[in-house]
Amino acid sequence: MENLNKNKKIIIICHCLINTNSKVYNFGIVKEDFEQRKKDLINLFINNNVGIIQLPCPELTCYGCNRWGHVKEQFDTPHFRKTCKNLLETYVDQIEDYIKNDFSILGVIGINGSPSCGVDKTCSGKWYGELSSNENLSNMLSSLTVVNEAGVFIEELISIFEIKNIKIPILGLDSMNINEIFKLFESTI
Ligand code: SF4
């Protein structure tokens, strides 16, 4: 007998969308509305029996809970890219098998602004060196800009998808577009 909970739809999400513990400590103000809307989005998938695949967090894996916030340039190293590729490998294997068995992968949801998981936006800047002895620290920190490109982890995912000819939309979530993304999935689930 067919399992009625198995609707053969799957969404792939970046790790911290359902585990904020993995994120860099944020000493600023938490945007409560955004946090609530993220829960609403996840509940939309749960309530419609969409399977959720949570990708691993590459930054937590490499640098742990007490890492500083970084810019993309600091993660753009051969080792970090290799680690991202290795972390993605088993998930891409699963995705290929789901596709082969006629599951519908609705998309990948990345986290805009992240140096790793950003899709359309990531953070860029000339950050380096010993913080405690940097007399120009505030100038260096203010070199931070948001640029319209993907983070390192998502770049590696895009590259694997291209090589394997996997066609799945990758959407970058942020506080500006979450309502739009919610509506998009609400109308397609
Ligand atoms: S690396 Fe990705 S999953 Fe990890 S905290 Fe940053 S955005 Fe979230």
CSV table of C-alpha atoms and ligand atoms in Angstrom, one decimal:
chain,number,residue,atom,x,y,z
A,1,MET,CA,0.0,0.0,0.0
A,2,GLU,CA,1.3,3.5,-0.9
A,3,ASN,CA,2.5,5.5,2.1
A,4,LEU,CA,0.2,8.6,2.0
A,5,ASN,CA,2.8,10.7,3.7
A,6,LYS,CA,5.2,10.1,0.8
A,7,ASN,CA,4.3,12.8,-1.7
A,8,LYS,CA,7.7,12.6,-3.5
A,9,LYS,CA,8.4,16.3,-3.0
A,10,ILE,CA,11.6,17.5,-1.4
A,11,ILE,CA,13.1,20.8,-0.5
A,12,ILE,CA,16.9,21.2,0.2
A,13,ILE,CA,17.8,23.9,2.7
A,14,CYS,CA,21.0,25.3,4.1
A,15,HIS,CA,21.7,24.1,7.6
A,16,CYS,CA,21.0,27.2,9.8
A,17,LEU,CA,17.5,27.7,8.4
A,18,ILE,CA,16.4,25.1,11.0
A,19,ASN,CA,19.4,25.3,13.3
A,20,THR,CA,20.4,28.8,14.2
A,21,ASN,CA,22.9,27.4,16.7
A,22,SER,CA,25.2,26.9,13.8
A,23,LYS,CA,25.4,30.6,13.0
A,24,VAL,CA,28.1,33.1,14.0
A,25,TYR,CA,27.2,34.7,17.3
A,26,ASN,CA,25.3,37.9,16.5
A,27,PHE,CA,25.6,40.6,19.1
A,28,GLY,CA,23.1,42.8,17.2
A,29,ILE,CA,19.4,42.9,17.2
A,30,VAL,CA,17.5,39.8,16.1
A,31,LYS,CA,14.9,40.5,13.4
A,32,GLU,CA,11.9,38.8,15.1
A,33,ASP,CA,9.7,39.2,12.0
A,34,PHE,CA,12.3,37.4,9.8
A,35,GLU,CA,12.8,34.6,12.3
A,36,GLN,CA,9.0,34.1,12.4
A,37,ARG,CA,8.7,34.1,8.6
A,38,LYS,CA,11.5,31.5,8.4
A,39,LYS,CA,9.5,29.3,10.8
A,40,ASP,CA,6.4,29.9,8.6
A,41,LEU,CA,8.3,28.8,5.6
A,42,ILE,CA,9.5,25.6,7.2
A,43,ASN,CA,6.0,24.9,8.5
A,44,LEU,CA,4.7,25.3,5.0
A,45,PHE,CA,6.9,22.4,3.9
A,46,ILE,CA,6.1,20.3,7.0
A,47,ASN,CA,2.4,20.8,6.7
A,48,ASN,CA,2.4,19.8,3.1
A,49,ASN,CA,4.5,16.6,3.7
A,50,VAL,CA,7.4,18.0,1.7
A,51,GLY,CA,10.6,16.1,2.7
A,52,ILE,CA,13.3,18.4,4.0
A,53,ILE,CA,17.0,17.8,3.4
A,54,GLN,CA,19.2,19.9,5.6
A,55,LEU,CA,22.7,20.5,4.1
A,56,PRO,CA,25.6,20.6,6.5
A,57,CYS,CA,27.1,23.9,7.7
A,58,PRO,CA,30.6,24.2,6.2
A,59,GLU,CA,31.7,27.0,8.5
A,60,LEU,CA,30.7,25.2,11.7
A,61,THR,CA,32.4,22.1,10.4
A,62,CYS,CA,35.7,23.9,9.7
A,63,TYR,CA,35.8,26.6,12.4
A,64,GLY,CA,33.3,25.7,15.1
A,65,CYS,CA,30.8,27.7,17.2
A,66,ASN,CA,33.2,30.4,18.3
A,67,ARG,CA,34.3,31.5,14.9
A,68,TRP,CA,34.4,35.1,13.9
A,69,GLY,CA,32.2,36.4,11.2
A,70,HIS,CA,34.1,36.3,7.9
A,71,VAL,CA,34.0,37.7,4.4
A,72,LYS,CA,33.9,35.5,1.3
A,73,GLU,CA,37.5,36.2,0.4
A,74,GLN,CA,38.7,34.6,3.7
A,75,PHE,CA,36.8,31.4,2.8
A,76,ASP,CA,38.0,31.4,-0.8
A,77,THR,CA,40.8,28.9,-0.3
A,78,PRO,CA,41.4,25.6,-2.0
A,79,HIS,CA,41.0,23.7,1.3
A,80,PHE,CA,37.6,25.3,2.2
A,81,ARG,CA,36.4,24.7,-1.3
A,82,LYS,CA,37.5,21.1,-1.2
A,83,THR,CA,35.8,20.7,2.2
A,84,CYS,CA,32.5,22.1,0.8
A,85,LYS,CA,32.8,19.7,-2.2
A,86,ASN,CA,33.3,16.7,0.2
A,87,LEU,CA,30.5,17.8,2.5
A,88,LEU,CA,28.1,18.0,-0.5
A,89,GLU,CA,29.1,14.7,-2.1
A,90,THR,CA,26.8,12.4,-0.3
A,91,TYR,CA,23.9,14.9,-0.5
A,92,VAL,CA,24.3,15.1,-4.3
A,93,ASP,CA,24.3,11.3,-4.5
A,94,GLN,CA,21.0,11.3,-2.7
A,95,ILE,CA,19.6,14.1,-4.9
A,96,GLU,CA,20.6,12.1,-8.0
A,97,ASP,CA,18.8,9.0,-6.7
A,98,TYR,CA,15.7,10.9,-5.8
A,99,ILE,CA,15.6,12.4,-9.3
A,100,LYS,CA,16.1,9.0,-10.9
A,101,ASN,CA,13.1,7.7,-8.9
A,102,ASP,CA,10.8,10.5,-10.0
A,103,PHE,CA,10.9,12.7,-6.9
A,104,SER,CA,10.4,16.4,-7.4
A,105,ILE,CA,13.1,18.5,-5.9
A,106,LEU,CA,11.5,21.9,-5.4
A,107,GLY,CA,14.7,23.8,-4.9
A,108,VAL,CA,17.7,24.6,-2.7
A,109,ILE,CA,17.3,27.5,-0.3
A,110,GLY,CA,20.5,29.3,0.5
A,111,ILE,CA,21.1,32.2,2.9
A,112,ASN,CA,21.8,35.5,1.2
A,113,GLY,CA,24.6,37.5,2.7
A,114,SER,CA,26.5,34.5,3.9
A,115,PRO,CA,30.1,34.2,2.7
A,116,SER,CA,29.4,30.5,2.3
A,117,CYS,CA,25.7,30.0,1.6
A,118,GLY,CA,24.7,33.2,-0.1
A,119,VAL,CA,23.1,32.8,-3.5
A,120,ASP,CA,22.6,36.3,-5.0
A,121,LYS,CA,24.4,38.2,-2.3
A,122,THR,CA,27.5,37.6,-0.2
A,123,CYS,CA,29.7,39.7,1.9
A,124,SER,CA,33.0,40.9,0.7
A,125,GLY,CA,35.9,42.9,2.2
A,126,LYS,CA,39.6,43.2,2.8
A,127,TRP,CA,39.7,41.4,6.2
A,128,TYR,CA,42.7,39.8,7.5
A,129,GLY,CA,45.2,39.8,10.3
A,130,GLU,CA,45.4,40.0,14.1
A,131,LEU,CA,42.4,41.8,15.4
A,132,SER,CA,43.7,42.8,18.8
A,133,SER,CA,46.8,44.6,17.4
A,134,ASN,CA,45.1,46.3,14.4
A,135,GLU,CA,44.9,50.0,15.0
A,136,ASN,CA,42.9,50.4,11.8
A,137,LEU,CA,40.3,47.7,12.8
A,138,SER,CA,37.3,49.9,12.3
A,139,ASN,CA,38.5,51.0,8.9
A,140,MET,CA,39.1,47.4,7.9
A,141,LEU,CA,35.7,46.3,9.2
A,142,SER,CA,34.1,49.1,7.2
A,143,SER,CA,35.5,47.7,4.0
A,144,LEU,CA,32.6,45.2,4.2
A,145,THR,CA,30.2,45.3,1.3
A,146,VAL,CA,27.4,43.2,0.0
A,147,VAL,CA,28.2,41.9,-3.5
A,148,ASN,CA,25.8,40.2,-5.9
A,149,GLU,CA,27.4,36.8,-6.1
A,150,ALA,CA,27.2,33.4,-4.4
A,151,GLY,CA,29.1,32.3,-1.4
A,152,VAL,CA,31.8,29.6,-1.6
A,153,PHE,CA,29.6,26.6,-0.6
A,154,ILE,CA,26.9,27.5,-3.0
A,155,GLU,CA,29.4,28.2,-5.8
A,156,GLU,CA,30.7,24.6,-5.3
A,157,LEU,CA,27.1,23.3,-5.3
A,158,ILE,CA,26.4,25.2,-8.5
A,159,SER,CA,29.5,23.8,-10.1
A,160,ILE,CA,28.6,20.2,-9.1
A,161,PHE,CA,25.1,20.6,-10.4
A,162,GLU,CA,26.5,21.9,-13.7
A,163,ILE,CA,28.9,19.0,-14.1
A,164,LYS,CA,26.2,16.5,-13.4
A,165,ASN,CA,23.6,18.4,-15.4
A,166,ILE,CA,21.2,18.6,-12.3
A,167,LYS,CA,18.6,21.3,-12.9
A,168,ILE,CA,17.3,22.5,-9.5
A,169,PRO,CA,16.5,26.1,-8.7
A,170,ILE,CA,18.7,27.6,-6.0
A,171,LEU,CA,17.1,30.5,-4.2
A,172,GLY,CA,18.8,32.9,-1.8
A,173,LEU,CA,16.7,33.8,1.2
A,174,ASP,CA,16.8,37.1,2.9
A,175,SER,CA,14.5,39.4,4.9
A,176,MET,CA,13.6,41.3,1.8
A,177,ASN,CA,12.4,38.4,-0.3
A,178,ILE,CA,11.1,35.9,2.2
A,179,ASN,CA,7.4,36.7,1.6
A,180,GLU,CA,8.0,36.3,-2.2
A,181,ILE,CA,9.7,33.0,-1.7
A,182,PHE,CA,6.9,31.8,0.7
A,183,LYS,CA,4.3,32.7,-1.9
A,184,LEU,CA,6.3,30.9,-4.7
A,185,PHE,CA,6.4,27.7,-2.7
A,186,GLU,CA,2.8,28.1,-1.5
A,187,SER,CA,1.6,28.2,-5.1
A,188,THR,CA,3.8,25.3,-6.3
A,189,ILE,CA,3.5,22.7,-3.4
B,1,SF4,S1,27.7,28.6,6.7
B,1,SF4,FE1,25.7,28.4,5.8
B,1,SF4,S2,24.6,27.0,7.1
B,1,SF4,FE2,26.4,27.7,8.2
B,1,SF4,S3,25.7,29.4,9.4
B,1,SF4,FE3,26.5,30.2,7.6
B,1,SF4,S4,24.7,30.4,6.2
B,1,SF4,FE4,24.2,29.0,7.8
